[in-house]
Tab-separated table of C-alpha atoms in Angstrom:
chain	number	residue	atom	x	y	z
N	1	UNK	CA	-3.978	-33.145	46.210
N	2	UNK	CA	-1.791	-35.376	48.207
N	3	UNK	CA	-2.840	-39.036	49.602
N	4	UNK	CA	-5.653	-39.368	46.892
N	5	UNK	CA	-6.749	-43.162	45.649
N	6	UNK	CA	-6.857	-44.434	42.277
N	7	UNK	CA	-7.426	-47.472	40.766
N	8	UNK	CA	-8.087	-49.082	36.993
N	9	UNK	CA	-8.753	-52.416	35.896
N	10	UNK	CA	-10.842	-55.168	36.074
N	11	UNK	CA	-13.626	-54.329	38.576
N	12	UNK	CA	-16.632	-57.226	38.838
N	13	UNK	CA	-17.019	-56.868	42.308
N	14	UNK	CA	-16.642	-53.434	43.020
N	15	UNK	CA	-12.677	-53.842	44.170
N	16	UNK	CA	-11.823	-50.381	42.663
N	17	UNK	CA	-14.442	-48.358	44.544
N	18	UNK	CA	-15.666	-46.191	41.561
N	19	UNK	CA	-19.374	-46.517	42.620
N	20	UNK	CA	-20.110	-49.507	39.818
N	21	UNK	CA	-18.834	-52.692	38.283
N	22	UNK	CA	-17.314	-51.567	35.051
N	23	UNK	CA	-13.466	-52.078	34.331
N	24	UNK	CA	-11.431	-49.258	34.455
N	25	UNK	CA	-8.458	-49.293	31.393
N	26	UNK	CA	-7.329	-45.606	33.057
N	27	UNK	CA	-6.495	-44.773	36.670
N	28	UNK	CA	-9.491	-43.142	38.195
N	29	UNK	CA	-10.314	-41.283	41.085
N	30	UNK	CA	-11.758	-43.020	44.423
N	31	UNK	CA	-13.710	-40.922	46.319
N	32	UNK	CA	-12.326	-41.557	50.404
N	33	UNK	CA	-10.517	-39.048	52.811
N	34	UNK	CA	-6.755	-38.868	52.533
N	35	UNK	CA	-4.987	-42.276	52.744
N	36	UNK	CA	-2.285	-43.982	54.726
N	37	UNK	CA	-2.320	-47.175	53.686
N	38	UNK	CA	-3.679	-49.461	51.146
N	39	UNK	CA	-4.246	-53.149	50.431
N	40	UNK	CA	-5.615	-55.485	47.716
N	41	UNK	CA	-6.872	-58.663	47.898
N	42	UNK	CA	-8.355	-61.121	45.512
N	43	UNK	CA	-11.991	-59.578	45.147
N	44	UNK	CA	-11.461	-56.421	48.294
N	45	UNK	CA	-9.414	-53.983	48.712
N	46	UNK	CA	-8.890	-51.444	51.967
N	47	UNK	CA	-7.471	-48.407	53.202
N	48	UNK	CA	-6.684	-46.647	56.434
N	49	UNK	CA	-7.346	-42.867	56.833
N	50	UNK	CA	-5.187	-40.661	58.659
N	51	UNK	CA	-7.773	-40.965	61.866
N	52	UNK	CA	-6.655	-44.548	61.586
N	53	UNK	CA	-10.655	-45.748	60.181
N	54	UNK	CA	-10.387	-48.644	58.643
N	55	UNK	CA	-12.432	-49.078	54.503
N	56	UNK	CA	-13.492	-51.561	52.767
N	57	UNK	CA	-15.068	-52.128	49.368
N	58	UNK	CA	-15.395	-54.962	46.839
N	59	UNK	CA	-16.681	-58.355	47.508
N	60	UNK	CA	-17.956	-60.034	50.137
N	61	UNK	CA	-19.175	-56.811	52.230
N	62	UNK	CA	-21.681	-58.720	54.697
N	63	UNK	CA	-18.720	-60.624	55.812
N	64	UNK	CA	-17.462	-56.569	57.219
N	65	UNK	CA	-20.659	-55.934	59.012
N	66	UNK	CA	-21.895	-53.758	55.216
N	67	UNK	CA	-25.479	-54.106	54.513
N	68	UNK	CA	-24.493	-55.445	50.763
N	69	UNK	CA	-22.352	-58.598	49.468
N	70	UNK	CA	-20.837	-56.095	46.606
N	71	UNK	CA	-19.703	-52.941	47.725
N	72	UNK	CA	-18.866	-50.531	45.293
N	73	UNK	CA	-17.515	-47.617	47.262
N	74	UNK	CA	-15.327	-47.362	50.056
N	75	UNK	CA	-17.520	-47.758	52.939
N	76	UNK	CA	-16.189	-47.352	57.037
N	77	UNK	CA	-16.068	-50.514	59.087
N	78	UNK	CA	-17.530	-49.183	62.019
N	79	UNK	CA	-17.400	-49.836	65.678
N	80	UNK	CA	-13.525	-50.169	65.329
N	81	UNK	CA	-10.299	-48.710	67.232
N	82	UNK	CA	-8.310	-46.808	65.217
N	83	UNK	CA	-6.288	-49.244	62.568
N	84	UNK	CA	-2.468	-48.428	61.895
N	85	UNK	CA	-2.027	-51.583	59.151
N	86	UNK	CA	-3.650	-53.813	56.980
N	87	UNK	CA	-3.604	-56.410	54.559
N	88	UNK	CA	-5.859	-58.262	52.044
N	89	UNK	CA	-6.293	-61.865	51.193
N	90	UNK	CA	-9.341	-64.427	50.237
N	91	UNK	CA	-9.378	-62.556	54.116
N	92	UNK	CA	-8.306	-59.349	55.422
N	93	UNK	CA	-6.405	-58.515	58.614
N	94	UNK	CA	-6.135	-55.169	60.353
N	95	UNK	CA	-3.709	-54.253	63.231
N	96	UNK	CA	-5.203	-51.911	65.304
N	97	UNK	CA	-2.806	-48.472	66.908
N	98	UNK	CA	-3.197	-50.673	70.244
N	99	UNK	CA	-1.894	-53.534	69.196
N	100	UNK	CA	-4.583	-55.889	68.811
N	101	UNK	CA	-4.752	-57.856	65.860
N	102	UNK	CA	-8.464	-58.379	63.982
N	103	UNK	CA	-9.574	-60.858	61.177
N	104	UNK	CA	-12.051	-60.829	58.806
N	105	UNK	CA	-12.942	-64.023	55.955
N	106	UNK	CA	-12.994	-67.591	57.054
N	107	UNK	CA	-12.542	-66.646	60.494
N	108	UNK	CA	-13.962	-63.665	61.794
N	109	UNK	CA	-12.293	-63.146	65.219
N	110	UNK	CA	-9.327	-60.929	67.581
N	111	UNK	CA	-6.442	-62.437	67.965
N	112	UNK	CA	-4.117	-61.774	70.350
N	113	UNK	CA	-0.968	-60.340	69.128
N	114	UNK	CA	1.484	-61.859	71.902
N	115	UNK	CA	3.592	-64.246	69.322
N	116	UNK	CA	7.025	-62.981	71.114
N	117	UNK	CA	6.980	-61.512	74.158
N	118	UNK	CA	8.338	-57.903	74.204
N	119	UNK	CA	8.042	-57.537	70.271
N	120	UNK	CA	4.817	-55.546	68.404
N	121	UNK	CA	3.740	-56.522	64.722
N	122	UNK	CA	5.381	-54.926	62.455
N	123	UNK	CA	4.321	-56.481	58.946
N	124	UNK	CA	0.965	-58.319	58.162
N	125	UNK	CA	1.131	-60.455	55.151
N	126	UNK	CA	-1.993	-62.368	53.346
N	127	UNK	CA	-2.500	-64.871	50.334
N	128	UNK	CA	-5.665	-66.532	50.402
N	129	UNK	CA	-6.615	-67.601	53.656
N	130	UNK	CA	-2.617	-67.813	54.480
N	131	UNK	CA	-1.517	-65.541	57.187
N	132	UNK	CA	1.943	-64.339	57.962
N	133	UNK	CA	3.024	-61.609	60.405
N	134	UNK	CA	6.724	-60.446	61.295
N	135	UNK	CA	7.350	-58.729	64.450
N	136	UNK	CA	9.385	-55.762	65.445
N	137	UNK	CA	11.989	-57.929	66.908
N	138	UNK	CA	12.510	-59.989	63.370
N	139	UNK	CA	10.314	-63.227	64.114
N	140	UNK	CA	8.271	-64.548	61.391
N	141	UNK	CA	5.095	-66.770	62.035
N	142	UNK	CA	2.006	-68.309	59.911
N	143	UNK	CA	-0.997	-69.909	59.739
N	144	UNK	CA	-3.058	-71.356	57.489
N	145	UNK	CA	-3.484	-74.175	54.694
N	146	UNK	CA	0.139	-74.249	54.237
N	147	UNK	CA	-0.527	-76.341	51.164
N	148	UNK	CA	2.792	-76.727	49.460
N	149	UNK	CA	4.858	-75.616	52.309
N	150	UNK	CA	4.758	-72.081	51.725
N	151	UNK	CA	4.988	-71.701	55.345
N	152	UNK	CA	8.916	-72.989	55.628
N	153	UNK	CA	8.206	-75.055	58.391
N	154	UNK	CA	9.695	-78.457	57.269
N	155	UNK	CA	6.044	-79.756	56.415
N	156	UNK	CA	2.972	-79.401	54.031
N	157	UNK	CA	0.017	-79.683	56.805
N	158	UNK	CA	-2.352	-77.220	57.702
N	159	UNK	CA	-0.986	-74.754	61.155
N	160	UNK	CA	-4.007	-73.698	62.599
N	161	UNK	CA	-2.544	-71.381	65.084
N	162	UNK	CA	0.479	-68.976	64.887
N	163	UNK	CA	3.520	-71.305	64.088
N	164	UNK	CA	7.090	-69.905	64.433
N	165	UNK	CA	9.220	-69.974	60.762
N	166	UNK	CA	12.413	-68.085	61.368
N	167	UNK	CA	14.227	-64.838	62.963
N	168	UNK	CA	15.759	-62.217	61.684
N	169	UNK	CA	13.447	-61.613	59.328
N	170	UNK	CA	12.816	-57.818	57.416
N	171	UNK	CA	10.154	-58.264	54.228
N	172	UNK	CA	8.115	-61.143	53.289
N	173	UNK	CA	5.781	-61.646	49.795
N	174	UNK	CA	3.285	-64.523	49.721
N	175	UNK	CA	2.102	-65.924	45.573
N	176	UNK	CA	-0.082	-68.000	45.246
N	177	UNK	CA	1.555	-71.396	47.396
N	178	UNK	CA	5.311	-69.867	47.452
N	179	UNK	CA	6.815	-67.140	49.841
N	180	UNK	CA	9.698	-65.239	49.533
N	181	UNK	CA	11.898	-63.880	52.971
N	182	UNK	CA	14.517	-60.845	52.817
N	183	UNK	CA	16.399	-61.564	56.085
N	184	UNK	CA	17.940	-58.774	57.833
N	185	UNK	CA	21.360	-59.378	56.912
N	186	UNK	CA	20.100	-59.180	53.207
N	187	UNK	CA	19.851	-62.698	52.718
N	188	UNK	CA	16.894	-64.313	50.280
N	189	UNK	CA	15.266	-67.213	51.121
N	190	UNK	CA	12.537	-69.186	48.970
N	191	UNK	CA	9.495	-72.103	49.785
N	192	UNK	CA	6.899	-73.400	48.704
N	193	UNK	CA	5.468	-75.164	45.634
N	194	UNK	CA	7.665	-74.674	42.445
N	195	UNK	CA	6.013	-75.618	39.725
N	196	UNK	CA	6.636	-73.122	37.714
N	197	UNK	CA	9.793	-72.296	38.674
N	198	UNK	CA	8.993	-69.278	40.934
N	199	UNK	CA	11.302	-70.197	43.788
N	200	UNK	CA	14.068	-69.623	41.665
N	201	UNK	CA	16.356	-72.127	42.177
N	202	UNK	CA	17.136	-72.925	38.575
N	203	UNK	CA	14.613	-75.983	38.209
N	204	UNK	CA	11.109	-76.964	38.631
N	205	UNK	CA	12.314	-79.958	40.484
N	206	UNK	CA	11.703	-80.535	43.150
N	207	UNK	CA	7.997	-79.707	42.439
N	208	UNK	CA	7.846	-78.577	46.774
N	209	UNK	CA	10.420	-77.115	49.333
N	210	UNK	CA	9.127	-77.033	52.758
N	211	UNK	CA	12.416	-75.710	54.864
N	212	UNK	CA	13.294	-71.790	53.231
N	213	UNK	CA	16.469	-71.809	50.771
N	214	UNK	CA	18.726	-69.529	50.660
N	215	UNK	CA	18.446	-67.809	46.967
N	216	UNK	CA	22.013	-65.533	45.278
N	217	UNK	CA	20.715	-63.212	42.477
N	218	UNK	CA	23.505	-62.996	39.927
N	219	UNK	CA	25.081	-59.824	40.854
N	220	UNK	CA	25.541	-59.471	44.758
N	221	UNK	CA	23.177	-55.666	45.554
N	222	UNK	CA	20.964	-54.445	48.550
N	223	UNK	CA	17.627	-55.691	48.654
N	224	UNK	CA	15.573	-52.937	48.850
N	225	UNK	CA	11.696	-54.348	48.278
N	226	UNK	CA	10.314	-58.180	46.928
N	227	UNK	CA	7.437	-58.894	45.578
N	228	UNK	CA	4.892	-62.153	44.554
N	229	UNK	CA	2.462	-62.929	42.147
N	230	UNK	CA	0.584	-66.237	41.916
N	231	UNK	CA	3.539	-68.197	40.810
N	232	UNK	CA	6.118	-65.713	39.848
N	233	UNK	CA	8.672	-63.685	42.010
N	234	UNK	CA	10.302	-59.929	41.911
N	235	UNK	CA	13.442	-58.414	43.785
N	236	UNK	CA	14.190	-54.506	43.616
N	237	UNK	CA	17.598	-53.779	44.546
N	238	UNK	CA	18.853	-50.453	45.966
N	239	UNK	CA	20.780	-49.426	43.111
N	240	UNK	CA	17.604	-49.555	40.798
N	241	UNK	CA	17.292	-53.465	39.207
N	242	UNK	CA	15.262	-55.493	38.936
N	243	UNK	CA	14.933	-59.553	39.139
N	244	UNK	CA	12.375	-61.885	38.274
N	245	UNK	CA	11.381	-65.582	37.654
N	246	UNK	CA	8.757	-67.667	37.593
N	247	UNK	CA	5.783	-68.219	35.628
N	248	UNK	CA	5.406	-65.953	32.090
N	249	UNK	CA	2.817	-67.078	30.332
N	250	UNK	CA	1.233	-63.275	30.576
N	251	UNK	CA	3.926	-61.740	29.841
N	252	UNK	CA	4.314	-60.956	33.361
N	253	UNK	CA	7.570	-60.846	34.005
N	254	UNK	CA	8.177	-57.662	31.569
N	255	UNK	CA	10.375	-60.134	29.360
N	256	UNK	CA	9.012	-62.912	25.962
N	257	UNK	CA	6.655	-65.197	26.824
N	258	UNK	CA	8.983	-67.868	28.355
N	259	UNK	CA	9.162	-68.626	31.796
N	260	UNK	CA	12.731	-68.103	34.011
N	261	UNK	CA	13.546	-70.671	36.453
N	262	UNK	CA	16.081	-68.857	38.154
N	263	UNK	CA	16.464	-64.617	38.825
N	264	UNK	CA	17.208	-63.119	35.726
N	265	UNK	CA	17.572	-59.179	35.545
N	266	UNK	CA	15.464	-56.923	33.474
N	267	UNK	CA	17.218	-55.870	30.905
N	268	UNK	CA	17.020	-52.096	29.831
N	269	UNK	CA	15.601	-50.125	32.635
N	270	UNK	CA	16.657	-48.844	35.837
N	271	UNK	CA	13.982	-48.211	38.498
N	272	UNK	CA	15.148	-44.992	40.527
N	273	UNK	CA	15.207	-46.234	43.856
N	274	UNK	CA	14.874	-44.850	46.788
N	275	UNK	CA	14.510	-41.094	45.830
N	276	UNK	CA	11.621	-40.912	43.793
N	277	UNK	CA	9.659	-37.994	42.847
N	278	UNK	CA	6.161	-37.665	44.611
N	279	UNK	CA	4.400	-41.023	42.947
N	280	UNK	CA	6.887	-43.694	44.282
N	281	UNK	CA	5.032	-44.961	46.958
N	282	UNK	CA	2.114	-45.783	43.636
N	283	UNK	CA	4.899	-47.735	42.570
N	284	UNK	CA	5.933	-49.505	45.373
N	285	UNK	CA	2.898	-49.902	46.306
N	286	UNK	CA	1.809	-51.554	42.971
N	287	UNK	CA	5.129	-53.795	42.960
N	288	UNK	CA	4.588	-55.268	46.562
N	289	UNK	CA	1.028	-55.792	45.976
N	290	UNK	CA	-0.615	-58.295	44.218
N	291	UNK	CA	-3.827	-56.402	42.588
N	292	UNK	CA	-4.062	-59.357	40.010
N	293	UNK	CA	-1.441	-62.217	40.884
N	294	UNK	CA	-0.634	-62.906	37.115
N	295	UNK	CA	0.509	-59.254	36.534
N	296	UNK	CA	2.518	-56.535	37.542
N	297	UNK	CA	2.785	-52.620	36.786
N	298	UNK	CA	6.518	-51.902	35.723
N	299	UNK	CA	7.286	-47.868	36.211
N	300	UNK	CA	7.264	-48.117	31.677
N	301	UNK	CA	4.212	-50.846	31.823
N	302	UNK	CA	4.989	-53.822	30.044
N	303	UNK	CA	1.715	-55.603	31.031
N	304	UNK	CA	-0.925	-53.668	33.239
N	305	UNK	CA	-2.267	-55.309	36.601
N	306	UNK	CA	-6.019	-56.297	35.945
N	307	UNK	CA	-7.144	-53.870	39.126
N	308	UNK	CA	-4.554	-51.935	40.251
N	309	UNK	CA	-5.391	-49.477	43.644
N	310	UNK	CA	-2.630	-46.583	44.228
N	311	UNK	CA	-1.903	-43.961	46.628
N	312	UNK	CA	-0.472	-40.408	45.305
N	313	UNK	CA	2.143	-39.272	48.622
């Protein structure tokens, strides 16, 4: 059957909604009417239904208005509009089908959605308790800690409110304290802290970059998805390839345990890209999500993310 959930991996807190706490090593079966969407965070993950209900399950479930801190099966946030997105953090966010944008974590609250006037949300992006959302019209904006300067905006201090990065904007992927921006016009940019070399600029020096730079792979392709994990970085190209940098020291990046400082391409596999049979969304899915940040799930696994949630399409 179509739009079913399944998840494997490390499960502590309940994140993979199998009705207990014990890890998973094979994908099983989450019990939950058919699924749109899905999200992971660091301890929660979430899914919107086709009636646009919004689920939660994992840690922290008190903080969703669930009678229990762990939740171990997907359980309905109720007393909500119907959801068309979300996305998963330390904190969660949920757009709602009329527009209004809700938040869940550190600061429990509706936000209003007005960053550009005309423009609708059209990507929600989380890491931690950072926030990021694009609208339709291109505009990227954030909040948050903004530690290292993962927010591109020429400084390191916290933005408590919405705080305009850049237009023309298409995909972003938030690590740990680094982002990653696919402009419209395929461009890559890179910010953030780079201490391990996931901004990809060929050196771990300067340790910070707080204005986005502009980042050439080594053969000039279509962007077609990016992805982040704590402190590594991912680019899928159109015609199948795949790049990655950053931190290795799990293996992570599908290549020996030594860790690229600029994009390097993996060698020996092409992903098929964009026609895939009826399980590419799991994978794209999977790659653009950060289940566990120090891991990915490769279409041949290399290294297995520790909780991995999927949706069969």
């Amino acid at each position: 059957r179509k739009h079913e959930v399944f998840s494997w991996g490390g499960n502590s807190n309940g994140q993979l909604g199998v009705g207990d706490t014990k890890d998973r090593s094979t994908p099983t079966r989450v019990t939950i009417p058919p699924v749109r969407q899905i999200a992971c965070g660091s301890n929660i993950s979430a899914a919107i239904t086709f009636d646009g209900s919004l689920y939660v399950w994992g840690s922290n479930g008190s903080v969703y208005g669930l009678p229990f801190d762990v939740v171990e099966r997907p359980n309905k946030i109720s007393n909500m509009p119907a959801m068309s997105m979300v996305a998963c953090g330390s904190e969660m966010m949920a757009l709602s089908e009329d527009g209004r944008l809700f938040i869940w974590g550190g600061e429990e609250r509706e936000m209003s959605t007005n960053f550009t006037k005309g423009d609708t949300i059209a990507q929600l992006i989380t890491a931690y308790t950072n926030k990021m959302v694009i609208t339709s019209g291109g505009s990227l904006f954030a909040w948050g800690t903004n530690t290292f300067g993962q927010f591109g905006v020429g400084h390191d201090n916290a933005c408590p409110h919405p705080t305009h990065v850049m237009d023309g904007v298409a995909r972003v992927a938030m690590g740990a304290f680094h982002t990653l921006i696919l402009g419209k016009d395929n461009s890559l940019y890179t910010c953030g802290r780079n201490e391990h070399g996931e901004l990809g600029i060929g050196t771990e020096t300067p340790k910070e970059i707080h204005i986005p730079r502009k980042l050439v792979l080594p053969i000039s392709e279509a962007i077609e998805f990016i992805g982040c994990g704590n402190n590594h970085s991912m680019v899928l190209t159109t015609n199948g390839h795949l790049f990655n940098w950053g931190n290795n020291n799990s293996a992570q990046l599908g290549l020996p345990r030594v860790s690229n400082r600029a994009p390097i391409m993996l060698p020996g596999l092409t992903f098929m890209t964009p026609k895939w049979n009826e399980w590419a969304t799991i994978f794209r899915w999977i790659f653009l999500g950060r289940s566990d940040p120090n891991s990915v799930l490769y279409l041949l696994p290399t290294e297995v993310a520790f909780s991995t949630i999927c949706v069969r399409f």
